[in-house]
């Protein structure tokens, strides 16, 4: 019963974060485990935004991953930032809903280099997990984040336009929506995170 209450509390806390759809909470809760076992080639991020948005080639989302020990010095901290690459699509693809005429999908996947880095991160995590189990170790934490503010334009004309972020960890599971709001909401959250 305590476990159910704890999961409910986590779900409500996540739902309280603006822009996260309630239907996505189960996928978000299981994201860490799925990402650590996923094929890097299947991981994709999809952003649906105003068709006037034209990100530059170097303005891409970045997957941020970190493994930190519970007890400092138990093992070396692993901190990675993996840039993604853009695939622009004006129509529905990969099972995503079709955009209206004034919107489009921006699809991102990992380059071969980022895929290799994610595979190394996954292998390091599994090695550390097994080592810590064998030692009855103190454990640690894994954090996963996606920085996407570099894609959003700081253009007042786009500030109140809708922004949707969808994630695919595996082809089998397909895409699910992880956040929606306005460009202004996205940039406000990114600015707040940068200050903390």
PDB file of C-alpha atoms in Angstrom:
ATOM      1  CA  UNK A   1       0.000   0.000   0.000  1.00  0.00           C
ATOM      2  CA  UNK A   2       2.847   2.386   0.855  1.00  0.00           C
ATOM      3  CA  UNK A   3       4.363   1.751  -2.576  1.00  0.00           C
ATOM      4  CA  UNK A   4       1.073   2.632  -4.305  1.00  0.00           C
ATOM      5  CA  UNK A   5       0.778   5.833  -2.272  1.00  0.00           C
ATOM      6  CA  UNK A   6       4.384   6.754  -3.065  1.00  0.00           C
ATOM      7  CA  UNK A   7       3.802   6.221  -6.798  1.00  0.00           C
ATOM      8  CA  UNK A   8       0.603   8.265  -6.622  1.00  0.00           C
ATOM      9  CA  UNK A   9       2.479  11.085  -4.885  1.00  0.00           C
ATOM     10  CA  UNK A  10       5.158  11.025  -7.590  1.00  0.00           C
ATOM     11  CA  UNK A  11       2.493  11.046 -10.314  1.00  0.00           C
ATOM     12  CA  UNK A  12       0.707  14.011  -8.753  1.00  0.00           C
ATOM     13  CA  UNK A  13       3.974  15.901  -8.298  1.00  0.00           C
ATOM     14  CA  UNK A  14       4.884  15.329 -11.936  1.00  0.00           C
ATOM     15  CA  UNK A  15       1.392  16.354 -13.071  1.00  0.00           C
ATOM     16  CA  UNK A  16       1.745  19.566 -11.091  1.00  0.00           C
ATOM     17  CA  UNK A  17       4.628  20.517 -13.378  1.00  0.00           C
ATOM     18  CA  UNK A  18       2.979  22.659 -16.037  1.00  0.00           C
ATOM     19  CA  UNK A  19       2.568  21.195 -19.485  1.00  0.00           C
ATOM     20  CA  UNK A  20       3.045  17.502 -18.676  1.00  0.00           C
ATOM     21  CA  UNK A  21      -0.003  15.476 -19.817  1.00  0.00           C
ATOM     22  CA  UNK A  22      -1.416  13.135 -17.149  1.00  0.00           C
ATOM     23  CA  UNK A  23      -1.577  10.286 -19.692  1.00  0.00           C
ATOM     24  CA  UNK A  24       2.228  10.502 -20.065  1.00  0.00           C
ATOM     25  CA  UNK A  25       3.046   9.988 -16.382  1.00  0.00           C
ATOM     26  CA  UNK A  26       3.362   6.159 -16.585  1.00  0.00           C
ATOM     27  CA  UNK A  27       5.811   6.454 -19.507  1.00  0.00           C
ATOM     28  CA  UNK A  28       7.808   9.165 -17.722  1.00  0.00           C
ATOM     29  CA  UNK A  29       8.059   7.086 -14.542  1.00  0.00           C
ATOM     30  CA  UNK A  30       9.454   4.132 -16.528  1.00  0.00           C
ATOM     31  CA  UNK A  31      11.653   6.293 -18.787  1.00  0.00           C
ATOM     32  CA  UNK A  32      14.921   5.813 -16.893  1.00  0.00           C
ATOM     33  CA  UNK A  33      14.825   2.022 -17.088  1.00  0.00           C
ATOM     34  CA  UNK A  34      13.702   2.007 -20.714  1.00  0.00           C
ATOM     35  CA  UNK A  35      16.347   4.501 -21.826  1.00  0.00           C
ATOM     36  CA  UNK A  36      19.136   2.521 -20.207  1.00  0.00           C
ATOM     37  CA  UNK A  37      18.120  -0.574 -22.201  1.00  0.00           C
ATOM     38  CA  UNK A  38      17.014   1.147 -25.433  1.00  0.00           C
ATOM     39  CA  UNK A  39      18.636   0.956 -28.826  1.00  0.00           C
ATOM     40  CA  UNK A  40      20.249   4.390 -29.387  1.00  0.00           C
ATOM     41  CA  UNK A  41      19.181   4.233 -33.058  1.00  0.00           C
ATOM     42  CA  UNK A  42      15.471   4.101 -32.062  1.00  0.00           C
ATOM     43  CA  UNK A  43      15.520   7.071 -29.663  1.00  0.00           C
ATOM     44  CA  UNK A  44      13.808  10.105 -31.236  1.00  0.00           C
ATOM     45  CA  UNK A  45      12.446  13.456 -30.143  1.00  0.00           C
ATOM     46  CA  UNK A  46       9.642  15.165 -32.060  1.00  0.00           C
ATOM     47  CA  UNK A  47       8.675  18.800 -31.644  1.00  0.00           C
ATOM     48  CA  UNK A  48       5.526  20.182 -33.228  1.00  0.00           C
ATOM     49  CA  UNK A  49       5.744  23.957 -33.566  1.00  0.00           C
ATOM     50  CA  UNK A  50       4.701  26.918 -35.657  1.00  0.00           C
ATOM     51  CA  UNK A  51       5.744  26.515 -39.304  1.00  0.00           C
ATOM     52  CA  UNK A  52       7.496  29.913 -39.133  1.00  0.00           C
ATOM     53  CA  UNK A  53      10.073  28.468 -36.726  1.00  0.00           C
ATOM     54  CA  UNK A  54      13.340  27.869 -38.572  1.00  0.00           C
ATOM     55  CA  UNK A  55      16.036  26.560 -36.230  1.00  0.00           C
ATOM     56  CA  UNK A  56      19.630  26.818 -37.411  1.00  0.00           C
ATOM     57  CA  UNK A  57      21.512  23.543 -37.967  1.00  0.00           C
ATOM     58  CA  UNK A  58      23.388  23.917 -34.665  1.00  0.00           C
ATOM     59  CA  UNK A  59      20.173  24.605 -32.690  1.00  0.00           C
ATOM     60  CA  UNK A  60      19.273  21.069 -31.657  1.00  0.00           C
ATOM     61  CA  UNK A  61      17.973  19.360 -28.524  1.00  0.00           C
ATOM     62  CA  UNK A  62      20.579  17.833 -26.247  1.00  0.00           C
ATOM     63  CA  UNK A  63      20.033  14.702 -24.150  1.00  0.00           C
ATOM     64  CA  UNK A  64      21.685  15.232 -20.756  1.00  0.00           C
ATOM     65  CA  UNK A  65      22.631  12.157 -18.748  1.00  0.00           C
ATOM     66  CA  UNK A  66      24.415  11.857 -15.426  1.00  0.00           C
ATOM     67  CA  UNK A  67      25.310   9.102 -12.970  1.00  0.00           C
ATOM     68  CA  UNK A  68      26.356  10.287  -9.517  1.00  0.00           C
ATOM     69  CA  UNK A  69      27.357   8.222  -6.485  1.00  0.00           C
ATOM     70  CA  UNK A  70      25.338   8.440  -3.291  1.00  0.00           C
ATOM     71  CA  UNK A  71      28.615   8.584  -1.377  1.00  0.00           C
ATOM     72  CA  UNK A  72      31.153  10.941  -3.039  1.00  0.00           C
ATOM     73  CA  UNK A  73      34.235   9.079  -4.243  1.00  0.00           C
ATOM     74  CA  UNK A  74      32.520   5.673  -4.476  1.00  0.00           C
ATOM     75  CA  UNK A  75      32.840   5.906  -8.241  1.00  0.00           C
ATOM     76  CA  UNK A  76      33.571   8.610 -10.790  1.00  0.00           C
ATOM     77  CA  UNK A  77      30.688  10.858 -11.816  1.00  0.00           C
ATOM     78  CA  UNK A  78      29.603  10.329 -15.430  1.00  0.00           C
ATOM     79  CA  UNK A  79      28.083  13.385 -17.095  1.00  0.00           C
ATOM     80  CA  UNK A  80      27.175  13.397 -20.806  1.00  0.00           C
ATOM     81  CA  UNK A  81      25.492  15.841 -23.178  1.00  0.00           C
ATOM     82  CA  UNK A  82      24.470  14.179 -26.436  1.00  0.00           C
ATOM     83  CA  UNK A  83      23.365  16.474 -29.284  1.00  0.00           C
ATOM     84  CA  UNK A  84      20.697  15.274 -31.680  1.00  0.00           C
ATOM     85  CA  UNK A  85      20.339  15.902 -35.424  1.00  0.00           C
ATOM     86  CA  UNK A  86      17.350  17.377 -37.277  1.00  0.00           C
ATOM     87  CA  UNK A  87      14.984  15.736 -39.756  1.00  0.00           C
ATOM     88  CA  UNK A  88      12.252  18.213 -40.863  1.00  0.00           C
ATOM     89  CA  UNK A  89       8.886  16.848 -41.907  1.00  0.00           C
ATOM     90  CA  UNK A  90       5.827  18.855 -42.973  1.00  0.00           C
ATOM     91  CA  UNK A  91       3.496  15.852 -42.640  1.00  0.00           C
ATOM     92  CA  UNK A  92       2.690  13.135 -40.126  1.00  0.00           C
ATOM     93  CA  UNK A  93       5.357  10.479 -39.828  1.00  0.00           C
ATOM     94  CA  UNK A  94       6.367   7.731 -37.426  1.00  0.00           C
ATOM     95  CA  UNK A  95       2.801   7.455 -36.112  1.00  0.00           C
ATOM     96  CA  UNK A  96       2.606  11.104 -35.041  1.00  0.00           C
ATOM     97  CA  UNK A  97      -0.635  13.018 -35.652  1.00  0.00           C
ATOM     98  CA  UNK A  98      -0.628  15.196 -38.777  1.00  0.00           C
ATOM     99  CA  UNK A  99       0.109  18.876 -38.151  1.00  0.00           C
ATOM    100  CA  UNK A 100      -2.280  21.612 -39.246  1.00  0.00           C
ATOM    101  CA  UNK A 101      -1.148  23.683 -42.283  1.00  0.00           C
ATOM    102  CA  UNK A 102       0.444  26.379 -40.072  1.00  0.00           C
ATOM    103  CA  UNK A 103       2.522  23.876 -38.055  1.00  0.00           C
ATOM    104  CA  UNK A 104       5.181  21.263 -38.735  1.00  0.00           C
ATOM    105  CA  UNK A 105       7.127  18.487 -37.083  1.00  0.00           C
ATOM    106  CA  UNK A 106      10.803  18.791 -36.253  1.00  0.00           C
ATOM    107  CA  UNK A 107      12.173  15.280 -35.745  1.00  0.00           C
ATOM    108  CA  UNK A 108      15.478  14.624 -34.031  1.00  0.00           C
ATOM    109  CA  UNK A 109      17.546  11.474 -33.735  1.00  0.00           C
ATOM    110  CA  UNK A 110      21.085  10.723 -32.648  1.00  0.00           C
ATOM    111  CA  UNK A 111      24.025  10.947 -35.018  1.00  0.00           C
ATOM    112  CA  UNK A 112      26.211   7.814 -35.175  1.00  0.00           C
ATOM    113  CA  UNK A 113      28.635   9.551 -32.770  1.00  0.00           C
ATOM    114  CA  UNK A 114      25.893  10.325 -30.227  1.00  0.00           C
ATOM    115  CA  UNK A 115      24.532   6.777 -30.600  1.00  0.00           C
ATOM    116  CA  UNK A 116      27.983   5.431 -29.724  1.00  0.00           C
ATOM    117  CA  UNK A 117      28.202   7.772 -26.700  1.00  0.00           C
ATOM    118  CA  UNK A 118      24.763   6.671 -25.463  1.00  0.00           C
ATOM    119  CA  UNK A 119      25.779   3.014 -25.855  1.00  0.00           C
ATOM    120  CA  UNK A 120      28.917   3.724 -23.747  1.00  0.00           C
ATOM    121  CA  UNK A 121      26.791   5.472 -21.116  1.00  0.00           C
ATOM    122  CA  UNK A 122      24.418   2.487 -20.975  1.00  0.00           C
ATOM    123  CA  UNK A 123      27.341   0.060 -20.623  1.00  0.00           C
ATOM    124  CA  UNK A 124      28.926   2.192 -17.874  1.00  0.00           C
ATOM    125  CA  UNK A 125      25.628   2.329 -15.998  1.00  0.00           C
ATOM    126  CA  UNK A 126      25.204  -1.457 -16.144  1.00  0.00           C
ATOM    127  CA  UNK A 127      28.828  -1.995 -15.062  1.00  0.00           C
ATOM    128  CA  UNK A 128      28.462   0.396 -12.114  1.00  0.00           C
ATOM    129  CA  UNK A 129      25.127  -1.138 -11.120  1.00  0.00           C
ATOM    130  CA  UNK A 130      26.635  -4.635 -11.124  1.00  0.00           C
ATOM    131  CA  UNK A 131      29.746  -3.484  -9.201  1.00  0.00           C
ATOM    132  CA  UNK A 132      27.624  -1.746  -6.566  1.00  0.00           C
ATOM    133  CA  UNK A 133      25.391  -4.817  -6.165  1.00  0.00           C
ATOM    134  CA  UNK A 134      28.459  -7.013  -5.731  1.00  0.00           C
ATOM    135  CA  UNK A 135      29.847  -4.722  -3.027  1.00  0.00           C
ATOM    136  CA  UNK A 136      26.513  -4.189  -1.349  1.00  0.00           C
ATOM    137  CA  UNK A 137      27.278  -0.659  -2.469  1.00  0.00           C
ATOM    138  CA  UNK A 138      25.823   2.655  -1.563  1.00  0.00           C
ATOM    139  CA  UNK A 139      24.217   3.164  -4.957  1.00  0.00           C
ATOM    140  CA  UNK A 140      23.730   6.464  -6.637  1.00  0.00           C
ATOM    141  CA  UNK A 141      21.422   8.373  -8.912  1.00  0.00           C
ATOM    142  CA  UNK A 142      20.782   8.654 -12.619  1.00  0.00           C
ATOM    143  CA  UNK A 143      19.387  11.855 -14.073  1.00  0.00           C
ATOM    144  CA  UNK A 144      17.962  12.239 -17.567  1.00  0.00           C
ATOM    145  CA  UNK A 145      16.949  15.513 -19.182  1.00  0.00           C
ATOM    146  CA  UNK A 146      16.362  16.987 -22.605  1.00  0.00           C
ATOM    147  CA  UNK A 147      17.450  20.544 -23.258  1.00  0.00           C
ATOM    148  CA  UNK A 148      15.358  21.912 -26.129  1.00  0.00           C
ATOM    149  CA  UNK A 149      15.386  25.662 -25.539  1.00  0.00           C
ATOM    150  CA  UNK A 150      18.092  26.101 -28.201  1.00  0.00           C
ATOM    151  CA  UNK A 151      15.530  25.102 -30.830  1.00  0.00           C
ATOM    152  CA  UNK A 152      12.941  27.677 -29.706  1.00  0.00           C
ATOM    153  CA  UNK A 153      13.207  31.146 -31.207  1.00  0.00           C
ATOM    154  CA  UNK A 154      13.222  34.129 -28.870  1.00  0.00           C
ATOM    155  CA  UNK A 155      10.955  35.876 -31.356  1.00  0.00           C
ATOM    156  CA  UNK A 156       8.017  37.809 -29.833  1.00  0.00           C
ATOM    157  CA  UNK A 157       5.854  36.805 -32.824  1.00  0.00           C
ATOM    158  CA  UNK A 158       6.209  33.133 -31.805  1.00  0.00           C
ATOM    159  CA  UNK A 159       6.074  33.566 -28.008  1.00  0.00           C
ATOM    160  CA  UNK A 160       2.428  32.528 -27.620  1.00  0.00           C
ATOM    161  CA  UNK A 161       2.446  29.766 -30.232  1.00  0.00           C
ATOM    162  CA  UNK A 162       1.926  26.172 -29.123  1.00  0.00           C
ATOM    163  CA  UNK A 163       4.921  23.877 -28.578  1.00  0.00           C
ATOM    164  CA  UNK A 164       4.585  20.104 -28.190  1.00  0.00           C
ATOM    165  CA  UNK A 165       7.379  17.704 -27.311  1.00  0.00           C
ATOM    166  CA  UNK A 166       7.000  13.990 -28.020  1.00  0.00           C
ATOM    167  CA  UNK A 167       9.504  11.232 -27.210  1.00  0.00           C
ATOM    168  CA  UNK A 168      10.174   7.784 -28.635  1.00  0.00           C
ATOM    169  CA  UNK A 169      12.491   5.464 -26.737  1.00  0.00           C
ATOM    170  CA  UNK A 170      11.733   2.394 -28.858  1.00  0.00           C
ATOM    171  CA  UNK A 171       9.966   1.726 -32.157  1.00  0.00           C
ATOM    172  CA  UNK A 172       7.755  -0.826 -30.409  1.00  0.00           C
ATOM    173  CA  UNK A 173       6.416   1.718 -27.896  1.00  0.00           C
ATOM    174  CA  UNK A 174       6.239   4.610 -30.380  1.00  0.00           C
ATOM    175  CA  UNK A 175       5.923   8.281 -29.466  1.00  0.00           C
ATOM    176  CA  UNK A 176       4.249   9.756 -26.399  1.00  0.00           C
ATOM    177  CA  UNK A 177       3.736  13.409 -25.535  1.00  0.00           C
ATOM    178  CA  UNK A 178       5.975  14.625 -22.698  1.00  0.00           C
ATOM    179  CA  UNK A 179       5.275  18.364 -22.648  1.00  0.00           C
ATOM    180  CA  UNK A 180       3.073  21.007 -24.222  1.00  0.00           C
ATOM    181  CA  UNK A 181       2.713  24.726 -23.706  1.00  0.00           C
ATOM    182  CA  UNK A 182       3.799  27.906 -25.435  1.00  0.00           C
ATOM    183  CA  UNK A 183       7.251  28.894 -26.642  1.00  0.00           C
ATOM    184  CA  UNK A 184       7.235  31.542 -23.882  1.00  0.00           C
ATOM    185  CA  UNK A 185       6.531  28.821 -21.259  1.00  0.00           C
ATOM    186  CA  UNK A 186       9.389  26.705 -22.599  1.00  0.00           C
ATOM    187  CA  UNK A 187      11.889  29.579 -22.560  1.00  0.00           C
ATOM    188  CA  UNK A 188      10.743  30.738 -19.110  1.00  0.00           C
ATOM    189  CA  UNK A 189      11.343  27.235 -17.733  1.00  0.00           C
ATOM    190  CA  UNK A 190      14.761  27.039 -19.415  1.00  0.00           C
ATOM    191  CA  UNK A 191      15.777  30.454 -18.052  1.00  0.00           C
ATOM    192  CA  UNK A 192      14.659  29.428 -14.555  1.00  0.00           C
ATOM    193  CA  UNK A 193      16.619  26.157 -14.757  1.00  0.00           C
ATOM    194  CA  UNK A 194      19.738  28.001 -15.954  1.00  0.00           C
ATOM    195  CA  UNK A 195      19.634  30.277 -12.892  1.00  0.00           C
ATOM    196  CA  UNK A 196      19.372  27.410 -10.405  1.00  0.00           C
TER     197      UNK A 196
END
